[in-house]
Amino acid sequence: MENQLPDTHLRDETKLAELGYRQDLNRDWSMLHNFGVSFSIISVITGLTTLFSYGLNAGGPGVMSVGWIVVSFFTMFVALGMAEIVSAIPTSGGPYFWAAILAPPNVSAFASWVTGWFNLLGQVAVTTGITFGMANLLSVTATVGTSYEATAGRTLGIYAALLVSHGVINSFGVHILRYLNNTSILLHSVGISCFCIAVLAKAPTHQSAKFVFSTFYDGTGIDGTGWSIRASPAYVAACGVLMSQYTITGFDASAHLSEETRNASWSAPLGVMMSVGVSAIFGWFVILSLLFSIQDFDRTVTSDIGQPVIQILVDIFGNAGAIALMTLVLVCIYHCGLFSMTSNSRMMFGFSRDGGLPKFFNHVDVKFRAPIRTIWLAAFLSFLLAIPSLGSSVAFSAATSIATIGLYISYGLPILVGLIWPSNFKKGPFNLRLASRWIALVAVLWIGFISIVFCLPTQNPVDSQTLNYTPVAVGIVALWSFGSWFLWARRWFTGPIRQIEAERMGIDLEEPGALEKAEAEGKLGSHVNDDKSQ
């Protein structure tokens, strides 16, 4: 019998061809694998353990527990809006491609350019937040019961080693990623459930529900005067939801991996929604198990160890038990960082393929079927973003703010474009129907709110050590994306391109300027404009 692709493979490749691309990446991921990558990148244990200290000081248990519910509720609106779009447009480019397709011809390339750069910023920053957070946790864990001293330089060195290991696995082990993905799903579900149960069962005493849900604590003042006094408790609470919002970030991975997922028009949107929904439930369970098990709040907040989660575990299990449980947490975070780089590199590959990055990065290794050049670009940029940690006490929380704002702006822009120009939105199998525009409006408003709040200073007084440099990083990307567009990019960037159509016309896509020359001669229009003229 002649070897043929299954019907789902043919449908997927046909849909991709309709969008203008050939099947470069290996399409062997199931819906479960697709969900697993987003679930692993969200990795509630990663965000909560690395930002637990931030949460305790920026509002305390009450803001952490109730804030998680509020953030989960509004994030589901963003996930629903994203799921509806990815069902209609399942490509690895994700948000920047959606913005181009949904916008009218006269602004489609501009929308694609700006969305792509914000998504790139968020992708790089979230990889930084995850892996640098692991490096910091690993350094602090090594100090438990030993004479090891966790310095900024040593932590940065550990971070570099972790990035290299992630790069190697993503470059040469693409076929084992889905098996590691299965392991990651098991660790993040069964493993973390066992972690929480063990903490609750072993804790000598438990805090009251009143403590967990209504205790407000302001530790934002270095000199004793926090932002609840200088501004208001609401200010501190608003800043405090960063822990929750950063944790539920990265679910666009299901979109970036859609070209490697079978039956992508259904699997990718379900992957987006399931990852947010399941993470919301698991995350609340993790938060409650840790908060209820705090033995001494003051000792936890001002821990000599320097990490409240480890202090909670030491108080309950002793040094050896705390190290054992932190090993489980660190393994989970390692998987999270690994798949964050996977998603990051796929986004950069797609953006390069469409002209947003130099064509050098538009390359898939023939032997390993992986975009190796963008994998190492992701690793390099992520390392650069962590360098300020050598001289800033708020570098990590700033990196998480940058990740959250960058990613959510890139999520929100295509949703906003679809809201403003609904006639361009040709729905896929996952269709919200009458609720579509209301859900999009709530999602956009929420993203606007958090983008402002997470740029605010979180420690008082503000100086060179406590400055929240999030507005600087976000501002640079905004200035770059807008400035470069009006100065030169608008002259040549046409948005997502038609690879297949170009190749059929004999255009060599590897030749610099060949595509632009063909478009100037009228032989080939931009993908987006062609679609909308049909």
C-alpha positions in Angstrom: 0.0 0.0 0.0 1.3 3.5 -0.9 2.3 5.4 2.2 0.0 8.4 2.6 -0.4 11.1 5.2 -3.6 10.8 7.4 -6.5 13.0 6.4 -5.7 15.4 9.3 -2.2 15.9 8.1 -3.5 16.7 4.6 -6.1 19.2 6.0 -3.4 20.8 8.1 -1.0 21.2 5.3 -3.7 22.4 2.9 -4.8 25.1 5.5 -1.1 26.2 5.9 -0.8 26.4 2.1 -3.9 28.6 1.9 -2.2 30.9 4.4 0.8 31.0 2.1 3.4 28.6 3.7 4.9 25.2 3.1 5.2 22.6 5.8 8.8 23.2 7.0 8.4 22.0 10.6 7.7 18.4 11.6 3.9 18.0 12.3 3.8 15.2 14.9 2.4 16.9 18.0 -1.1 15.9 19.3 -3.6 18.2 21.1 -2.3 16.9 24.4 1.3 17.7 23.5 0.2 21.2 22.3 -1.6 21.8 25.6 1.3 20.4 27.5 3.8 22.9 26.1 1.6 25.9 27.2 0.8 24.2 30.5 4.6 23.7 31.0 5.4 27.3 30.1 2.7 28.7 32.4 4.0 26.3 35.0 2.3 27.6 38.1 5.0 26.3 40.4 7.5 28.4 38.5 5.8 31.7 38.7 4.6 31.2 42.3 7.8 30.1 43.8 10.0 32.7 42.0 7.7 35.6 42.8 6.3 34.4 46.2 8.5 36.9 48.0 7.2 39.7 45.8 3.6 38.6 46.5 4.1 38.5 50.2 5.6 42.0 50.3 3.2 43.6 47.7 -0.1 42.9 49.5 0.5 39.7 51.4 -1.7 36.6 51.6 -5.0 38.4 51.0 -3.8 39.9 47.7 -2.1 36.7 46.6 -5.2 34.4 47.2 -8.0 36.7 46.1 -5.8 38.3 43.4 -5.3 34.9 41.8 -9.0 34.4 41.3 -9.4 37.9 39.8 -6.5 37.5 37.4 -7.6 34.0 36.4 -11.1 35.3 35.6 -9.9 38.1 33.3 -7.1 36.1 31.7 -9.7 33.6 30.5 -11.2 36.4 28.4 -7.8 36.9 26.8 -7.5 33.1 26.3 -10.9 32.9 24.7 -10.2 35.7 22.3 -6.8 34.2 21.4 -8.4 30.7 20.9 -10.9 32.0 18.4 -8.2 33.7 16.4 -5.8 30.8 16.4 -8.6 28.5 15.2 -9.0 30.6 12.1 -5.2 31.3 11.6 -3.1 28.4 12.9 0.5 29.4 12.0 3.7 29.5 14.0 3.9 33.3 13.7 1.0 33.6 16.1 0.0 37.2 17.2 1.9 39.2 14.6 0.5 37.1 11.8 -3.1 37.4 13.2 -2.7 41.2 13.4 -1.7 41.3 9.7 -4.6 39.1 8.6 -7.3 40.8 10.7 -6.2 44.4 9.9 -7.4 46.2 6.7 -4.8 46.3 3.9 -3.6 49.9 4.6 -2.5 49.1 8.2 -1.9 45.3 8.1 1.8 45.5 7.7 2.1 48.1 10.4 0.0 46.1 12.8 2.0 43.0 12.1 5.4 44.8 12.6 4.4 46.3 16.0 2.8 43.2 17.3 5.7 41.1 16.3 8.3 43.2 18.1 6.2 43.3 21.3 5.7 39.5 21.1 9.5 39.1 20.6 10.2 41.2 23.7 7.7 39.2 25.8 9.1 35.9 24.6 12.6 36.8 25.4 11.7 38.3 28.8 9.6 35.3 29.8 12.5 32.9 29.0 14.7 35.2 31.1 12.2 35.2 34.0 11.7 31.5 34.0 15.4 30.4 33.7 16.9 33.2 35.7 14.3 32.5 38.4 15.4 28.9 38.4 19.1 29.9 38.7 18.2 32.1 41.7 16.2 29.3 43.3 19.1 26.8 42.7 21.6 29.2 44.2 19.5 29.8 47.3 18.7 26.1 47.7 22.4 25.3 47.7 22.9 27.6 50.7 20.5 25.5 52.9 22.7 23.7 55.5 25.9 24.6 53.7 28.5 27.4 53.6 27.8 28.2 50.0 27.2 31.9 49.3 24.7 32.8 46.5 26.2 35.9 44.8 24.8 37.8 41.8 27.8 36.6 39.7 27.4 33.0 40.5 23.7 33.1 39.9 24.3 34.7 36.5 26.8 31.9 35.7 24.3 29.2 36.6 21.8 31.0 34.4 24.1 30.9 31.4 24.7 27.2 31.9 21.0 26.5 32.0 20.4 28.5 28.8 23.1 26.5 27.0 21.6 23.2 28.1 18.1 24.4 26.9 19.7 25.5 23.6 21.4 22.1 23.1 18.3 20.1 23.7 16.1 22.3 21.5 18.7 22.2 18.7 19.5 18.5 18.6 16.8 16.8 20.5 13.6 18.0 18.7 12.3 14.5 18.5 12.5 13.9 22.2 10.8 17.2 23.1 7.4 15.6 22.9 8.5 12.9 25.3 9.9 15.4 27.7 6.6 17.2 27.3 4.8 14.2 28.5 7.1 14.1 31.5 6.5 17.8 32.1 2.7 17.3 32.1 3.1 14.5 34.7 5.5 16.5 36.9 3.3 19.7 36.8 0.1 17.8 37.5 0.8 14.7 39.6 4.2 15.9 41.0 3.0 19.3 42.1 -0.3 17.8 43.5 1.8 15.5 45.7 4.0 18.5 46.7 1.0 20.4 47.9 -0.5 17.5 49.7 2.8 16.7 51.4 3.1 20.3 52.6 -0.4 20.5 54.0 -0.2 17.1 55.6 3.2 17.6 57.3 2.7 21.2 58.5 2.6 21.2 62.3 0.0 24.0 62.3 -2.2 25.8 59.8 -3.1 29.4 59.4 -6.8 30.4 59.5 -8.9 31.2 56.5 -9.0 34.8 57.7 -5.2 35.0 57.6 -5.1 33.6 54.1 -7.9 35.6 52.5 -7.8 38.9 54.3 -4.3 39.6 55.6 -2.8 42.7 54.0 0.9 43.3 54.3 3.0 46.1 52.8 6.7 45.4 52.6 7.4 47.8 49.8 9.1 50.4 52.0 12.9 49.9 52.4 12.9 52.7 54.9 9.7 51.5 56.6 7.4 53.7 54.6 5.7 51.6 52.0 3.5 52.5 49.0 0.3 51.9 51.1 1.3 55.0 53.1 2.8 57.0 50.3 0.0 56.2 47.9 -2.7 53.8 49.0 -3.3 50.1 49.8 -5.1 49.8 46.5 -1.8 50.8 44.8 0.0 48.0 46.5 -2.7 45.5 45.8 -2.7 46.4 42.1 1.1 46.0 41.9 0.8 42.7 43.8 -1.2 40.9 41.1 1.9 40.8 39.0 2.7 37.4 40.7 -0.5 36.0 39.4 -0.5 37.6 36.0 3.1 36.7 35.3 2.4 33.1 36.3 -0.5 32.8 33.8 1.6 33.9 30.8 3.0 32.1 27.8 -0.1 30.3 26.6 0.5 31.6 23.1 2.9 28.7 22.8 -0.1 26.6 21.6 -0.3 29.0 18.7 3.5 29.1 17.9 3.4 25.3 17.8 0.3 25.0 15.6 2.4 24.2 12.5 3.7 21.2 14.4 0.3 20.1 15.8 -2.1 17.7 14.1 -5.7 19.1 13.5 -4.4 22.5 14.5 -7.6 24.4 13.9 -9.1 22.6 16.9 -6.1 21.4 18.8 -4.4 24.8 19.2 -7.4 26.7 20.5 -8.2 23.9 22.9 -4.6 23.9 24.0 -4.8 27.6 24.8 -8.0 27.4 26.8 -7.1 24.2 28.6 -3.7 25.4 29.7 -5.2 28.6 31.2 -8.1 26.8 32.9 -6.1 23.9 34.3 -3.3 26.3 35.4 -5.9 28.5 37.2 -7.1 25.5 39.3 -3.7 24.1 40.0 -2.2 27.5 40.8 -4.8 28.3 43.4 -4.2 24.9 45.0 -0.5 25.7 45.2 -1.0 29.2 46.7 -3.5 28.0 49.3 -1.3 25.0 50.3 1.7 27.3 50.9 -0.2 30.1 52.6 -2.1 27.8 55.0 1.2 26.1 55.9 3.2 29.2 56.9 4.4 28.6 60.4 5.7 32.0 61.3 4.7 34.9 59.0 7.4 37.3 60.1 10.2 34.7 59.8 8.9 33.8 56.4 8.9 37.3 55.1 12.3 38.3 56.5 13.9 34.9 56.0 17.6 34.6 56.4 17.5 32.1 53.6 16.2 34.8 51.3 13.4 32.8 49.8 10.0 32.4 51.6 9.0 29.1 49.9 12.2 27.4 50.9 11.7 28.9 54.4 8.2 27.4 54.6 9.6 24.0 53.5 12.5 24.2 56.0 10.1 25.0 58.9 7.9 22.0 57.9 10.4 19.3 56.7 13.8 20.5 57.9 16.8 21.1 55.7 17.0 17.7 54.0 13.2 17.5 53.3 13.2 21.1 52.0 16.0 20.3 49.5 14.2 17.2 48.3 11.0 19.0 47.6 12.8 21.9 46.0 14.5 19.4 43.7 11.1 18.5 42.4 10.2 22.2 41.9 13.5 22.9 40.1 13.0 20.0 37.7 9.5 21.4 36.9 11.0 24.8 36.3 13.7 23.3 34.1 11.1 21.9 31.8 9.3 25.2 31.8 12.4 27.1 30.7 13.1 24.4 28.1 9.7 24.8 26.4 9.8 28.5 26.7 12.8 28.5 24.5 11.0 26.2 22.1 8.1 28.6 21.8 10.5 31.6 21.6 12.5 30.2 18.8 9.4 29.2 16.7 8.1 32.8 17.0 11.4 34.2 15.9 11.6 31.7 13.0 8.1 32.8 11.8 8.9 36.5 12.2 12.2 36.1 10.2 10.4 34.1 7.5 8.1 37.1 7.0 10.9 39.7 7.0 10.6 41.0 10.6 14.1 39.7 11.4 17.1 39.2 9.1 16.7 36.4 6.6 19.7 34.6 8.2 17.4 33.4 10.9 14.8 32.0 8.4 16.5 28.6 8.4 15.4 25.1 9.5 18.2 22.6 9.9 17.6 19.7 7.4 18.9 17.0 9.6 17.4 18.0 13.0 14.3 19.8 11.6 14.8 22.6 14.1 15.3 26.4 13.7 18.7 26.2 15.3 19.7 29.8 14.5 16.7 31.3 16.3 17.1 28.9 19.2 20.5 30.4 19.9 19.3 33.9 19.2 16.7 33.4 21.9 19.3 32.1 24.3 21.6 35.1 23.6 19.0 37.8 24.0 17.6 36.1 27.2 21.1 36.3 28.7 21.5 39.9 27.8 18.2 40.8 29.6 19.5 39.3 32.8 22.8 41.2 33.0 21.2 44.2 35.0 20.8 41.7 37.8 24.4 42.4 38.7 23.5 45.9 39.8 19.8 46.0 40.6 17.8 44.6 43.5 14.6 44.6 41.4 15.9 43.2 38.2 14.0 39.9 38.4 10.6 41.5 39.1 11.3 44.0 36.3 12.1 41.1 33.9 8.8 39.5 34.8 6.9 42.8 34.3 8.5 43.2 30.9 7.5 39.6 30.0 4.0 40.1 31.1 3.5 43.5 29.4 5.3 42.5 26.2 3.3 39.3 25.8 -0.1 40.6 26.8 0.2 43.6 24.5 1.0 41.2 21.6 -2.0 39.1 22.6 -4.2 42.2 22.9 -3.3 43.9 19.6 -4.8 41.3 17.2 -7.8 40.9 19.5 -8.2 44.7 19.3 -7.8 44.7 15.5 -10.4 42.0 15.2 -12.7 44.1 17.5 -12.3 47.2 15.4 -12.5 45.5 12.0 -14.8 42.5 12.5 -15.5 42.1 8.8 -11.9 40.8 8.2 -12.3 38.1 10.8 -13.2 34.8 9.0 -13.9 32.5 11.9 -12.5 29.0 12.2 -14.1 25.9 13.8 -13.9 27.5 17.3 -16.4 30.3 17.1 -17.6 32.4 20.1 -20.5 33.8 17.9 -22.5 36.6 19.6 -20.2 36.7 22.7 -17.1 37.2 20.5 -16.9 41.0 20.6 -17.9 41.4 24.3 -15.2 38.9 25.2 -12.6 40.8 23.1 -13.6 44.1 24.7 -13.1 42.8 28.2 -9.7 41.2 27.2 -8.4 44.5 25.7 -9.5 46.6 28.7 -7.8 44.2 31.1 -4.6 44.2 29.1 -4.6 48.0 29.1 -5.0 48.0 32.8 -2.1 45.6 33.6 0.2 47.3 31.1 -0.1 50.5 33.1 0.1 49.0 36.6 3.2 46.9 36.0 5.2 49.9 34.9 4.8 51.5 38.3 7.5 51.5 41.0 7.2 48.7 43.6 9.7 49.8 46.2 10.0 53.0 48.1 12.1 55.1 48.0 12.9 54.9 44.3 16.6 55.1 43.5 19.1 53.5 41.1 18.8 50.1 43.0 15.0 50.0 43.2 14.0 51.6 39.9 11.5 49.6 38.0 13.1 49.6 34.5 10.1 48.0 32.9 9.0 51.3 31.3 12.5 51.7 29.9 12.6 48.3 28.2 9.0 48.5 27.0 9.6 52.1 25.9 12.7 51.1 23.9 10.8 48.4 22.0 7.8 50.8 21.4 10.2 53.5 20.2 12.0 51.0 18.0 8.9 49.4 16.5 7.2 52.7 15.8 10.3 54.6 14.8 11.8 51.9 12.6 8.4 51.5 10.9 8.1 55.2 9.9 11.8 55.6 9.1 12.4 52.6 6.9 10.5 49.4 7.6 7.3 50.7 5.9 9.2 50.8 2.6 9.9 47.1 2.5 8.0 45.2 5.2 4.7 44.0 3.7 3.6 41.6 6.4 3.4 37.8 6.2 4.6 36.6 2.8 3.4 33.8 0.4 6.2 31.3 0.3 4.4 28.8 -1.8 3.2 31.4 -4.4 6.6 32.9 -4.6 8.3 29.5 -5.2 5.8 28.6 -7.9 6.7 31.8 -9.7 10.4 30.9 -9.5 11.4 33.5 -7.0 14.5 32.5 -5.0 13.5 33.4 -1.4 17.2 32.9 -0.3 18.3 35.8 -2.5 18.3 39.1 -0.6 15.8 41.5 -2.1 14.3 39.0 -4.5 10.9 39.1 -2.8 10.8 42.9 -2.6 11.8 43.2 -6.3 9.0 40.8 -7.3 6.5 42.8 -5.3 7.8 46.1 -6.8 7.4 44.7 -10.3 3.8 43.6 -9.5 4.6 39.9 -9.8 3.7 39.2 -6.2 1.5 41.1 -3.8 1.8 40.8 0.0 0.0 37.8 1.5 -2.4 39.9 3.5 -3.4 42.2 0.8 -4.0 39.4 -1.6 -6.2 37.6 0.9 -8.4 40.6 1.4 -8.9 41.3 -2.2 -10.4 37.9 -2.8 
